[in-house]
Every structure is written in structure tokens, then in C-alpha cells.
PDB file of C-alpha atoms in Angstrom:
ATOM      1  CA  GLN A   1    -113.398  87.904 -74.827  1.00  0.00           C
ATOM      2  CA  VAL A   2    -114.469  88.517 -71.220  1.00  0.00           C
ATOM      3  CA  GLN A   3    -115.267  85.993 -68.531  1.00  0.00           C
ATOM      4  CA  LEU A   4    -117.152  86.803 -65.333  1.00  0.00           C
ATOM      5  CA  VAL A   5    -117.229  84.347 -62.452  1.00  0.00           C
ATOM      6  CA  GLU A   6    -119.486  84.842 -59.435  1.00  0.00           C
ATOM      7  CA  SER A   7    -119.033  83.340 -56.005  1.00  0.00           C
ATOM      8  CA  GLY A   8    -120.457  83.681 -52.520  1.00  0.00           C
ATOM      9  CA  GLY A   9    -124.009  82.506 -52.976  1.00  0.00           C
ATOM     10  CA  GLY A  10    -125.633  80.039 -50.656  1.00  0.00           C
ATOM     11  CA  LEU A  11    -128.346  79.415 -48.116  1.00  0.00           C
ATOM     12  CA  VAL A  12    -128.927  81.908 -45.328  1.00  0.00           C
ATOM     13  CA  GLN A  13    -131.670  82.549 -42.799  1.00  0.00           C
ATOM     14  CA  ALA A  14    -133.779  85.677 -42.923  1.00  0.00           C
ATOM     15  CA  GLY A  15    -131.886  88.560 -41.377  1.00  0.00           C
ATOM     16  CA  GLY A  16    -128.541  87.101 -42.304  1.00  0.00           C
ATOM     17  CA  SER A  17    -125.857  88.357 -44.648  1.00  0.00           C
ATOM     18  CA  LEU A  18    -123.987  87.214 -47.722  1.00  0.00           C
ATOM     19  CA  ARG A  19    -121.204  88.742 -49.755  1.00  0.00           C
ATOM     20  CA  LEU A  20    -121.139  88.038 -53.462  1.00  0.00           C
ATOM     21  CA  SER A  21    -118.002  88.504 -55.503  1.00  0.00           C
ATOM     22  CA  CYS A  22    -117.388  88.633 -59.232  1.00  0.00           C
ATOM     23  CA  ALA A  23    -114.032  88.356 -60.934  1.00  0.00           C
ATOM     24  CA  ALA A  24    -113.527  89.461 -64.518  1.00  0.00           C
ATOM     25  CA  SER A  25    -110.825  88.255 -66.842  1.00  0.00           C
ATOM     26  CA  GLY A  26    -110.026  88.523 -70.508  1.00  0.00           C
ATOM     27  CA  ARG A  27    -108.963  91.098 -73.031  1.00  0.00           C
ATOM     28  CA  ILE A  28    -110.859  94.001 -71.448  1.00  0.00           C
ATOM     29  CA  PHE A  29    -109.175  95.763 -68.554  1.00  0.00           C
ATOM     30  CA  ASN A  30    -111.254  98.910 -68.094  1.00  0.00           C
ATOM     31  CA  PHE A  31    -114.976  98.381 -67.720  1.00  0.00           C
ATOM     32  CA  ASN A  32    -117.517 101.169 -67.702  1.00  0.00           C
ATOM     33  CA  THR A  33    -120.256  99.847 -65.446  1.00  0.00           C
ATOM     34  CA  MET A  34    -120.288  96.669 -63.409  1.00  0.00           C
ATOM     35  CA  GLY A  35    -123.375  95.471 -61.668  1.00  0.00           C
ATOM     36  CA  TRP A  36    -125.491  92.779 -60.134  1.00  0.00           C
ATOM     37  CA  TYR A  37    -128.825  91.515 -61.391  1.00  0.00           C
ATOM     38  CA  ARG A  38    -131.078  88.797 -60.084  1.00  0.00           C
ATOM     39  CA  GLN A  39    -133.764  86.539 -61.420  1.00  0.00           C
ATOM     40  CA  ALA A  40    -136.284  84.621 -59.365  1.00  0.00           C
ATOM     41  CA  PRO A  41    -138.327  81.737 -60.790  1.00  0.00           C
ATOM     42  CA  GLY A  42    -141.105  83.055 -62.995  1.00  0.00           C
ATOM     43  CA  ARG A  43    -139.743  86.592 -62.810  1.00  0.00           C
ATOM     44  CA  GLN A  44    -137.797  88.775 -65.203  1.00  0.00           C
ATOM     45  CA  ARG A  45    -134.188  89.547 -64.514  1.00  0.00           C
ATOM     46  CA  GLU A  46    -133.925  92.787 -62.558  1.00  0.00           C
ATOM     47  CA  LEU A  47    -131.243  95.208 -61.519  1.00  0.00           C
ATOM     48  CA  VAL A  48    -129.950  94.913 -57.972  1.00  0.00           C
ATOM     49  CA  ALA A  49    -127.120  97.434 -58.061  1.00  0.00           C
ATOM     50  CA  ARG A  50    -124.543  98.831 -60.432  1.00  0.00           C
ATOM     51  CA  ILE A  51    -121.440 100.956 -60.120  1.00  0.00           C
ATOM     52  CA  THR A  52    -119.670 103.063 -62.729  1.00  0.00           C
ATOM     53  CA  SER A  53    -115.968 103.378 -63.350  1.00  0.00           C
ATOM     54  CA  GLY A  54    -116.137 106.680 -61.477  1.00  0.00           C
ATOM     55  CA  GLY A  55    -117.581 105.035 -58.392  1.00  0.00           C
ATOM     56  CA  THR A  56    -121.189 106.166 -58.722  1.00  0.00           C
ATOM     57  CA  SER A  57    -123.597 103.545 -57.414  1.00  0.00           C
ATOM     58  CA  VAL A  58    -127.235 102.937 -58.246  1.00  0.00           C
ATOM     59  CA  TYR A  59    -129.472 100.631 -56.243  1.00  0.00           C
ATOM     60  CA  ALA A  60    -132.855  99.201 -56.917  1.00  0.00           C
ATOM     61  CA  ASP A  61    -135.393 100.138 -54.276  1.00  0.00           C
ATOM     62  CA  SER A  62    -135.452  96.547 -53.079  1.00  0.00           C
ATOM     63  CA  GLY A  63    -131.863  96.721 -51.886  1.00  0.00           C
ATOM     64  CA  LYS A  64    -131.494 100.297 -50.715  1.00  0.00           C
ATOM     65  CA  GLY A  65    -130.216 100.461 -47.166  1.00  0.00           C
ATOM     66  CA  ARG A  66    -129.389  96.763 -47.117  1.00  0.00           C
ATOM     67  CA  PHE A  67    -127.034  96.153 -50.035  1.00  0.00           C
ATOM     68  CA  THR A  68    -123.701  97.748 -50.821  1.00  0.00           C
ATOM     69  CA  ILE A  69    -121.876  97.418 -54.123  1.00  0.00           C
ATOM     70  CA  SER A  70    -118.156  97.998 -54.464  1.00  0.00           C
ATOM     71  CA  ARG A  71    -115.475  97.422 -57.049  1.00  0.00           C
ATOM     72  CA  ASP A  72    -111.737  97.172 -57.286  1.00  0.00           C
ATOM     73  CA  LYS A  73    -110.823  98.491 -60.710  1.00  0.00           C
ATOM     74  CA  ALA A  74    -107.221  97.333 -60.451  1.00  0.00           C
ATOM     75  CA  LYS A  75    -108.347  93.755 -59.857  1.00  0.00           C
ATOM     76  CA  ASN A  76    -111.433  93.941 -62.081  1.00  0.00           C
ATOM     77  CA  THR A  77    -113.682  92.663 -59.348  1.00  0.00           C
ATOM     78  CA  VAL A  78    -117.064  93.764 -58.088  1.00  0.00           C
ATOM     79  CA  SER A  79    -118.734  92.718 -54.854  1.00  0.00           C
ATOM     80  CA  LEU A  80    -122.189  92.937 -53.355  1.00  0.00           C
ATOM     81  CA  GLN A  81    -122.587  92.957 -49.600  1.00  0.00           C
ATOM     82  CA  MET A  82    -126.117  91.906 -48.731  1.00  0.00           C
ATOM     83  CA  ASN A  83    -127.397  92.431 -45.212  1.00  0.00           C
ATOM     84  CA  SER A  84    -130.788  91.861 -43.619  1.00  0.00           C
ATOM     85  CA  LEU A  85    -131.681  89.336 -46.265  1.00  0.00           C
ATOM     86  CA  GLN A  86    -135.307  88.388 -46.689  1.00  0.00           C
ATOM     87  CA  PRO A  87    -137.006  85.462 -48.446  1.00  0.00           C
ATOM     88  CA  GLU A  88    -137.961  87.730 -51.338  1.00  0.00           C
ATOM     89  CA  ASP A  89    -134.252  88.151 -52.058  1.00  0.00           C
ATOM     90  CA  THR A  90    -134.092  84.511 -53.112  1.00  0.00           C
ATOM     91  CA  ALA A  91    -132.907  84.402 -56.711  1.00  0.00           C
ATOM     92  CA  VAL A  92    -130.026  83.626 -58.996  1.00  0.00           C
ATOM     93  CA  TYR A  93    -127.668  86.586 -58.902  1.00  0.00           C
ATOM     94  CA  TYR A  94    -125.730  87.497 -62.029  1.00  0.00           C
ATOM     95  CA  CYS A  95    -122.699  89.682 -62.478  1.00  0.00           C
ATOM     96  CA  ASN A  96    -122.606  92.038 -65.456  1.00  0.00           C
ATOM     97  CA  ALA A  97    -119.951  94.260 -66.942  1.00  0.00           C
ATOM     98  CA  ASP A  98    -119.992  96.554 -69.936  1.00  0.00           C
ATOM     99  CA  TRP A  99    -117.388  98.416 -71.909  1.00  0.00           C
ATOM    100  CA  SER A 100    -116.993 100.596 -74.944  1.00  0.00           C
ATOM    101  CA  THR A 101    -115.487  99.599 -78.259  1.00  0.00           C
ATOM    102  CA  THR A 102    -114.940 101.332 -81.558  1.00  0.00           C
ATOM    103  CA  TRP A 103    -117.983  99.475 -82.844  1.00  0.00           C
ATOM    104  CA  GLY A 104    -120.260 100.276 -79.932  1.00  0.00           C
ATOM    105  CA  PRO A 105    -121.022  99.092 -76.402  1.00  0.00           C
ATOM    106  CA  ARG A 106    -120.495  95.513 -75.353  1.00  0.00           C
ATOM    107  CA  ASP A 107    -121.328  93.567 -72.218  1.00  0.00           C
ATOM    108  CA  SER A 108    -120.799  90.216 -70.578  1.00  0.00           C
ATOM    109  CA  TRP A 109    -122.647  88.115 -68.010  1.00  0.00           C
ATOM    110  CA  GLY A 110    -121.520  85.623 -65.435  1.00  0.00           C
ATOM    111  CA  GLN A 111    -123.031  82.189 -64.974  1.00  0.00           C
ATOM    112  CA  GLY A 112    -124.982  83.193 -61.876  1.00  0.00           C
ATOM    113  CA  THR A 113    -124.883  82.166 -58.242  1.00  0.00           C
ATOM    114  CA  GLN A 114    -127.872  80.971 -56.247  1.00  0.00           C
ATOM    115  CA  VAL A 115    -128.956  82.894 -53.165  1.00  0.00           C
ATOM    116  CA  THR A 116    -131.619  81.269 -51.030  1.00  0.00           C
ATOM    117  CA  VAL A 117    -133.052  82.981 -47.967  1.00  0.00           C
ATOM    118  CA  SER A 118    -135.119  80.860 -45.631  1.00  0.00           C
ATOM    119  CA  SER A 119    -137.730  82.143 -43.211  1.00  0.00           C
TER     120      SER A 119
END
């Protein structure tokens, strides 16, 4: 059983910054990929950024140059630094982590944290 808890969301003006954090706990200690996804009203959930256990990061085009993902494998945390936020970044942001088992891949999702960017 794995639990992911996000924090750091809130209201910010356009051009501002937020730092989201996600803490994982449970029986899994070594995750493969951890990442951030977001979902705006009426939209499908989409990738924001993800980072592998080896430290390789992938960003969606929407966040390139503005967002930075990082993780602390010892603490099982992943963070997303978001700079130059724009109204189109408004969404619920979800933390995700996956891992491998004998029976195949598994993943877990956090409850989400609201990010609202005003103009």
C-alpha cells in the first residue's frame, strides 16, 4: 500500500511561483518514476513532468523552461518548482508514482492540490 500526499498549491498571480511537494509512504521504498499531472475543468488529465529513479526528467511542452521537477529518493519525495505561472496553468495537480512488482507494474496517485493563477 502506497500513500501520496501533495502540498503547496494555492492562489498566485500571473508571473508568480509555487512549489509543489509530494511525500510518499507505505510498503514501497524504491519507485521507478515519479511525476506530476494536472487536470483543468473539462480537460483530460495531462502530464506536467516526470522523473525516473536515475534522475532523467521529461517535461510537457507547456512547462518547459518554467517548471523544474526534482526528487529525493532517500525521503521518497518529489517536488515541482513552477515559475512564471500563467492562468492556463490553473488546474488540480496530482502526484504519481510507479514501481515494479513480480506481478507487473503498479502505480499510485495523490489526492491532488489546487493551483489557481489569476490574471
